[in-house]
Amino acid sequence: MTTGVGSMQETFEKVGEHETLIHQDILPQLKEMRKEQDELAKEMGKIALSQSSLELTVMKDGQQTRELLGRFVDHYFGTDDKKLVMKEKVTLKQLSLRTKIILGLIAVLGGSGGILAGVAAVIEIIKN
């Protein structure tokens, strides 16, 4: 029976050691982990706030860039349209004789003004 009492006493000693271990090592570590977890949560909050601020800044910059590019494109294509009109005028002046004849024939077949266009086409042929 003495072995039973001894083992009971050993059990109490083990429980005491475990309690001391829990209070001295594990609980302080848990407190430290909670503290670090709270700090990490605060840092993540700061990062999220910074990210939102950065997104807003990028969106504003993007809007300004789009507005600037829009004005540039309008200006460029406005100038480009003028060049296109000039090109069309030059192209019409540079039509070949064959094209002028074909256009004249189409105009002749096209209606009452077609006779005048036909005469103009014949005059154009004679000139060249």
PDB file of N, CA and C in Angstrom, residues 44-107:
ATOM      1  N   MET A  44      -1.387  45.941 -39.282  1.00  0.00           N
ATOM      2  CA  MET A  44      -2.198  45.585 -40.450  1.00  0.00           C
ATOM      3  C   MET A  44      -3.247  46.661 -40.711  1.00  0.00           C
ATOM      4  N   GLY A  45      -3.806  47.230 -39.648  1.00  0.00           N
ATOM      5  CA  GLY A  45      -4.759  48.330 -39.796  1.00  0.00           C
ATOM      6  C   GLY A  45      -4.111  49.544 -40.443  1.00  0.00           C
ATOM      7  N   LYS A  46      -2.885  49.849 -40.001  1.00  0.00           N
ATOM      8  CA  LYS A  46      -2.150  50.968 -40.587  1.00  0.00           C
ATOM      9  C   LYS A  46      -1.864  50.714 -42.069  1.00  0.00           C
ATOM     10  N   ILE A  47      -1.485  49.476 -42.380  1.00  0.00           N
ATOM     11  CA  ILE A  47      -1.191  49.121 -43.774  1.00  0.00           C
ATOM     12  C   ILE A  47      -2.453  49.254 -44.625  1.00  0.00           C
ATOM     13  N   ALA A  48      -3.588  48.784 -44.110  1.00  0.00           N
ATOM     14  CA  ALA A  48      -4.846  48.891 -44.851  1.00  0.00           C
ATOM     15  C   ALA A  48      -5.209  50.355 -45.091  1.00  0.00           C
ATOM     16  N   LEU A  49      -5.005  51.203 -44.088  1.00  0.00           N
ATOM     17  CA  LEU A  49      -5.283  52.629 -44.233  1.00  0.00           C
ATOM     18  C   LEU A  49      -4.354  53.254 -45.270  1.00  0.00           C
ATOM     19  N   SER A  50      -3.087  52.893 -45.217  1.00  0.00           N
ATOM     20  CA  SER A  50      -2.118  53.404 -46.194  1.00  0.00           C
ATOM     21  C   SER A  50      -2.480  52.947 -47.604  1.00  0.00           C
ATOM     22  N   GLN A  51      -2.908  51.705 -47.727  1.00  0.00           N
ATOM     23  CA  GLN A  51      -3.289  51.171 -49.034  1.00  0.00           C
ATOM     24  C   GLN A  51      -4.485  51.942 -49.587  1.00  0.00           C
ATOM     25  N   SER A  52      -5.463  52.219 -48.737  1.00  0.00           N
ATOM     26  CA  SER A  52      -6.626  52.988 -49.187  1.00  0.00           C
ATOM     27  C   SER A  52      -6.211  54.382 -49.639  1.00  0.00           C
ATOM     28  N   SER A  53      -5.326  54.994 -48.882  1.00  0.00           N
ATOM     29  CA  SER A  53      -4.836  56.320 -49.240  1.00  0.00           C
ATOM     30  C   SER A  53      -4.088  56.278 -50.570  1.00  0.00           C
ATOM     31  N   LEU A  54      -3.270  55.258 -50.751  1.00  0.00           N
ATOM     32  CA  LEU A  54      -2.518  55.110 -51.994  1.00  0.00           C
ATOM     33  C   LEU A  54      -3.461  54.873 -53.174  1.00  0.00           C
ATOM     34  N   GLU A  55      -4.484  54.048 -52.981  1.00  0.00           N
ATOM     35  CA  GLU A  55      -5.455  53.800 -54.044  1.00  0.00           C
ATOM     36  C   GLU A  55      -6.144  55.095 -54.457  1.00  0.00           C
ATOM     37  N   LEU A  56      -6.515  55.902 -53.481  1.00  0.00           N
ATOM     38  CA  LEU A  56      -7.165  57.174 -53.761  1.00  0.00           C
ATOM     39  C   LEU A  56      -6.232  58.092 -54.544  1.00  0.00           C
ATOM     40  N   THR A  57      -4.972  58.139 -54.127  1.00  0.00           N
ATOM     41  CA  THR A  57      -3.984  58.965 -54.820  1.00  0.00           C
ATOM     42  C   THR A  57      -3.797  58.499 -56.260  1.00  0.00           C
ATOM     43  N   VAL A  58      -3.692  57.190 -56.451  1.00  0.00           N
ATOM     44  CA  VAL A  58      -3.503  56.638 -57.793  1.00  0.00           C
ATOM     45  C   VAL A  58      -4.730  56.937 -58.663  1.00  0.00           C
ATOM     46  N   MET A  59      -5.926  56.815 -58.089  1.00  0.00           N
ATOM     47  CA  MET A  59      -7.136  57.103 -58.855  1.00  0.00           C
ATOM     48  C   MET A  59      -7.182  58.573 -59.274  1.00  0.00           C
ATOM     49  N   LYS A  60      -6.809  59.483 -58.356  1.00  0.00           N
ATOM     50  CA  LYS A  60      -6.788  60.904 -58.697  1.00  0.00           C
ATOM     51  C   LYS A  60      -5.766  61.182 -59.783  1.00  0.00           C
ATOM     52  N   ASP A  61      -4.568  60.598 -59.638  1.00  0.00           N
ATOM     53  CA  ASP A  61      -3.535  60.784 -60.660  1.00  0.00           C
ATOM     54  C   ASP A  61      -3.997  60.219 -61.994  1.00  0.00           C
ATOM     55  N   GLY A  62      -4.646  59.068 -61.961  1.00  0.00           N
ATOM     56  CA  GLY A  62      -5.155  58.466 -63.192  1.00  0.00           C
ATOM     57  C   GLY A  62      -6.187  59.347 -63.864  1.00  0.00           C
ATOM     58  N   GLN A  63      -7.058  59.946 -63.065  1.00  0.00           N
ATOM     59  CA  GLN A  63      -8.079  60.833 -63.616  1.00  0.00           C
ATOM     60  C   GLN A  63      -7.411  62.055 -64.256  1.00  0.00           C
ATOM     61  N   GLN A  64      -6.434  62.623 -63.573  1.00  0.00           N
ATOM     62  CA  GLN A  64      -5.726  63.781 -64.126  1.00  0.00           C
ATOM     63  C   GLN A  64      -5.010  63.402 -65.417  1.00  0.00           C
ATOM     64  N   THR A  65      -4.404  62.220 -65.425  1.00  0.00           N
ATOM     65  CA  THR A  65      -3.699  61.760 -66.618  1.00  0.00           C
ATOM     66  C   THR A  65      -4.675  61.560 -67.770  1.00  0.00           C
ATOM     67  N   ARG A  66      -5.845  60.954 -67.483  1.00  0.00           N
ATOM     68  CA  ARG A  66      -6.847  60.750 -68.532  1.00  0.00           C
ATOM     69  C   ARG A  66      -7.329  62.083 -69.091  1.00  0.00           C
ATOM     70  N   GLU A  67      -7.546  63.066 -68.210  1.00  0.00           N
ATOM     71  CA  GLU A  67      -7.980  64.385 -68.673  1.00  0.00           C
ATOM     72  C   GLU A  67      -6.919  65.030 -69.561  1.00  0.00           C
ATOM     73  N   LEU A  68      -5.667  64.939 -69.129  1.00  0.00           N
ATOM     74  CA  LEU A  68      -4.575  65.512 -69.906  1.00  0.00           C
ATOM     75  C   LEU A  68      -4.445  64.810 -71.250  1.00  0.00           C
ATOM     76  N   LEU A  69      -4.492  63.480 -71.226  1.00  0.00           N
ATOM     77  CA  LEU A  69      -4.397  62.730 -72.478  1.00  0.00           C
ATOM     78  C   LEU A  69      -5.600  63.008 -73.371  1.00  0.00           C
ATOM     79  N   GLY A  70      -6.770  63.193 -72.761  1.00  0.00           N
ATOM     80  CA  GLY A  70      -7.965  63.514 -73.556  1.00  0.00           C
ATOM     81  C   GLY A  70      -7.779  64.825 -74.306  1.00  0.00           C
ATOM     82  N   ARG A  71      -7.269  65.845 -73.602  1.00  0.00           N
ATOM     83  CA  ARG A  71      -7.011  67.129 -74.272  1.00  0.00           C
ATOM     84  C   ARG A  71      -5.952  66.971 -75.358  1.00  0.00           C
ATOM     85  N   PHE A  72      -4.923  66.174 -75.065  1.00  0.00           N
ATOM     86  CA  PHE A  72      -3.863  65.956 -76.048  1.00  0.00           C
ATOM     87  C   PHE A  72      -4.415  65.255 -77.283  1.00  0.00           C
ATOM     88  N   VAL A  73      -5.219  64.225 -77.059  1.00  0.00           N
ATOM     89  CA  VAL A  73      -5.788  63.473 -78.186  1.00  0.00           C
ATOM     90  C   VAL A  73      -6.703  64.368 -79.003  1.00  0.00           C
ATOM     91  N   ASP A  74      -7.532  65.163 -78.317  1.00  0.00           N
ATOM     92  CA  ASP A  74      -8.413  66.071 -79.044  1.00  0.00           C
ATOM     93  C   ASP A  74      -7.594  67.037 -79.894  1.00  0.00           C
ATOM     94  N   HIS A  75      -6.551  67.584 -79.308  1.00  0.00           N
ATOM     95  CA  HIS A  75      -5.696  68.511 -80.050  1.00  0.00           C
ATOM     96  C   HIS A  75      -5.024  67.801 -81.220  1.00  0.00           C
ATOM     97  N   TYR A  76      -4.477  66.619 -80.928  1.00  0.00           N
ATOM     98  CA  TYR A  76      -3.750  65.879 -81.971  1.00  0.00           C
ATOM     99  C   TYR A  76      -4.671  65.504 -83.114  1.00  0.00           C
ATOM    100  N   PHE A  77      -5.831  64.937 -82.793  1.00  0.00           N
ATOM    101  CA  PHE A  77      -6.731  64.510 -83.855  1.00  0.00           C
ATOM    102  C   PHE A  77      -7.380  65.706 -84.539  1.00  0.00           C
ATOM    103  N   GLY A  78      -7.512  66.816 -83.850  1.00  0.00           N
ATOM    104  CA  GLY A  78      -7.983  68.034 -84.510  1.00  0.00           C
ATOM    105  C   GLY A  78      -6.998  68.458 -85.579  1.00  0.00           C
ATOM    106  N   THR A  79      -5.727  68.447 -85.254  1.00  0.00           N
ATOM    107  CA  THR A  79      -4.675  68.749 -86.218  1.00  0.00           C
ATOM    108  C   THR A  79      -4.628  67.676 -87.286  1.00  0.00           C
ATOM    109  N   ASP A  80      -4.801  66.428 -86.859  1.00  0.00           N
ATOM    110  CA  ASP A  80      -4.768  65.308 -87.784  1.00  0.00           C
ATOM    111  C   ASP A  80      -5.925  65.391 -88.775  1.00  0.00           C
ATOM    112  N   ASP A  81      -7.097  65.850 -88.316  1.00  0.00           N
ATOM    113  CA  ASP A  81      -8.237  66.002 -89.213  1.00  0.00           C
ATOM    114  C   ASP A  81      -7.931  67.022 -90.298  1.00  0.00           C
ATOM    115  N   LYS A  82      -7.246  68.110 -89.923  1.00  0.00           N
ATOM    116  CA  LYS A  82      -6.876  69.112 -90.917  1.00  0.00           C
ATOM    117  C   LYS A  82      -5.947  68.506 -91.960  1.00  0.00           C
ATOM    118  N   LYS A  83      -4.985  67.698 -91.520  1.00  0.00           N
ATOM    119  CA  LYS A  83      -4.086  67.038 -92.457  1.00  0.00           C
ATOM    120  C   LYS A  83      -4.856  66.089 -93.359  1.00  0.00           C
ATOM    121  N   LEU A  84      -5.843  65.390 -92.788  1.00  0.00           N
ATOM    122  CA  LEU A  84      -6.637  64.437 -93.551  1.00  0.00           C
ATOM    123  C   LEU A  84      -7.431  65.156 -94.637  1.00  0.00           C
ATOM    124  N   VAL A  85      -8.014  66.303 -94.331  1.00  0.00           N
ATOM    125  CA  VAL A  85      -8.761  67.083 -95.320  1.00  0.00           C
ATOM    126  C   VAL A  85      -7.825  67.517 -96.443  1.00  0.00           C
ATOM    127  N   MET A  86      -6.632  67.972 -96.094  1.00  0.00           N
ATOM    128  CA  MET A  86      -5.663  68.388 -97.110  1.00  0.00           C
ATOM    129  C   MET A  86      -5.266  67.200 -97.980  1.00  0.00           C
ATOM    130  N   LYS A  87      -5.099  66.040 -97.373  1.00  0.00           N
ATOM    131  CA  LYS A  87      -4.732  64.845 -98.134  1.00  0.00           C
ATOM    132  C   LYS A  87      -5.828  64.480 -99.115  1.00  0.00           C
ATOM    133  N   GLU A  88      -7.085  64.581 -98.661  1.00  0.00           N
ATOM    134  CA  GLU A  88      -8.203  64.255 -99.543  1.00  0.00           C
ATOM    135  C   GLU A  88      -8.223  65.188-100.740  1.00  0.00           C
ATOM    136  N   LYS A  89      -7.966  66.480-100.507  1.00  0.00           N
ATOM    137  CA  LYS A  89      -7.954  67.438-101.611  1.00  0.00           C
ATOM    138  C   LYS A  89      -6.842  67.093-102.595  1.00  0.00           C
ATOM    139  N   VAL A  90      -5.668  66.784-102.079  1.00  0.00           N
ATOM    140  CA  VAL A  90      -4.539  66.428-102.931  1.00  0.00           C
ATOM    141  C   VAL A  90      -4.844  65.145-103.688  1.00  0.00           C
ATOM    142  N   THR A  91      -5.464  64.178-103.006  1.00  0.00           N
ATOM    143  CA  THR A  91      -5.778  62.904-103.644  1.00  0.00           C
ATOM    144  C   THR A  91      -6.764  63.109-104.782  1.00  0.00           C
ATOM    145  N   LEU A  92      -7.767  63.944-104.590  1.00  0.00           N
ATOM    146  CA  LEU A  92      -8.728  64.199-105.651  1.00  0.00           C
ATOM    147  C   LEU A  92      -8.055  64.862-106.850  1.00  0.00           C
ATOM    148  N   LYS A  93      -7.094  65.728-106.603  1.00  0.00           N
ATOM    149  CA  LYS A  93      -6.388  66.383-107.705  1.00  0.00           C
ATOM    150  C   LYS A  93      -5.483  65.411-108.439  1.00  0.00           C
ATOM    151  N   GLN A  94      -5.036  64.376-107.746  1.00  0.00           N
ATOM    152  CA  GLN A  94      -4.083  63.443-108.335  1.00  0.00           C
ATOM    153  C   GLN A  94      -4.738  62.192-108.913  1.00  0.00           C
ATOM    154  N   LEU A  95      -6.048  62.203-109.057  1.00  0.00           N
ATOM    155  CA  LEU A  95      -6.700  61.023-109.613  1.00  0.00           C
ATOM    156  C   LEU A  95      -6.162  60.748-111.008  1.00  0.00           C
ATOM    157  N   SER A  96      -6.067  59.504-111.325  1.00  0.00           N
ATOM    158  CA  SER A  96      -5.561  59.146-112.643  1.00  0.00           C
ATOM    159  C   SER A  96      -6.635  59.396-113.697  1.00  0.00           C
ATOM    160  N   LEU A  97      -6.226  59.413-114.937  1.00  0.00           N
ATOM    161  CA  LEU A  97      -7.138  59.633-116.058  1.00  0.00           C
ATOM    162  C   LEU A  97      -8.211  58.558-116.098  1.00  0.00           C
ATOM    163  N   ARG A  98      -7.803  57.346-115.857  1.00  0.00           N
ATOM    164  CA  ARG A  98      -8.737  56.220-115.884  1.00  0.00           C
ATOM    165  C   ARG A  98      -9.823  56.403-114.817  1.00  0.00           C
ATOM    166  N   THR A  99      -9.415  56.824-113.625  1.00  0.00           N
ATOM    167  CA  THR A  99     -10.373  57.036-112.537  1.00  0.00           C
ATOM    168  C   THR A  99     -11.325  58.157-112.890  1.00  0.00           C
ATOM    169  N   LYS A 100     -10.816  59.231-113.507  1.00  0.00           N
ATOM    170  CA  LYS A 100     -11.671  60.346-113.910  1.00  0.00           C
ATOM    171  C   LYS A 100     -12.702  59.899-114.943  1.00  0.00           C
ATOM    172  N   ILE A 101     -12.295  59.049-115.869  1.00  0.00           N
ATOM    173  CA  ILE A 101     -13.224  58.540-116.890  1.00  0.00           C
ATOM    174  C   ILE A 101     -14.308  57.695-116.232  1.00  0.00           C
ATOM    175  N   ILE A 102     -13.888  56.827-115.314  1.00  0.00           N
ATOM    176  CA  ILE A 102     -14.860  55.959-114.639  1.00  0.00           C
ATOM    177  C   ILE A 102     -15.836  56.798-113.829  1.00  0.00           C
ATOM    178  N   LEU A 103     -15.343  57.788-113.117  1.00  0.00           N
ATOM    179  CA  LEU A 103     -16.222  58.669-112.352  1.00  0.00           C
ATOM    180  C   LEU A 103     -17.175  59.421-113.281  1.00  0.00           C
ATOM    181  N   GLY A 104     -16.678  59.858-114.412  1.00  0.00           N
ATOM    182  CA  GLY A 104     -17.525  60.550-115.386  1.00  0.00           C
ATOM    183  C   GLY A 104     -18.623  59.651-115.906  1.00  0.00           C
ATOM    184  N   LEU A 105     -18.294  58.400-116.239  1.00  0.00           N
ATOM    185  CA  LEU A 105     -19.305  57.452-116.735  1.00  0.00           C
ATOM    186  C   LEU A 105     -20.360  57.163-115.673  1.00  0.00           C
ATOM    187  N   ILE A 106     -19.923  57.021-114.438  1.00  0.00           N
ATOM    188  CA  ILE A 106     -20.879  56.790-113.354  1.00  0.00           C
ATOM    189  C   ILE A 106     -21.792  57.995-113.207  1.00  0.00           C
ATOM    190  N   ALA A 107     -21.227  59.171-113.325  1.00  0.00           N
ATOM    191  CA  ALA A 107     -22.023  60.390-113.216  1.00  0.00           C
ATOM    192  C   ALA A 107     -23.011  60.496-114.378  1.00  0.00           C
TER     193      ALA A 107
END
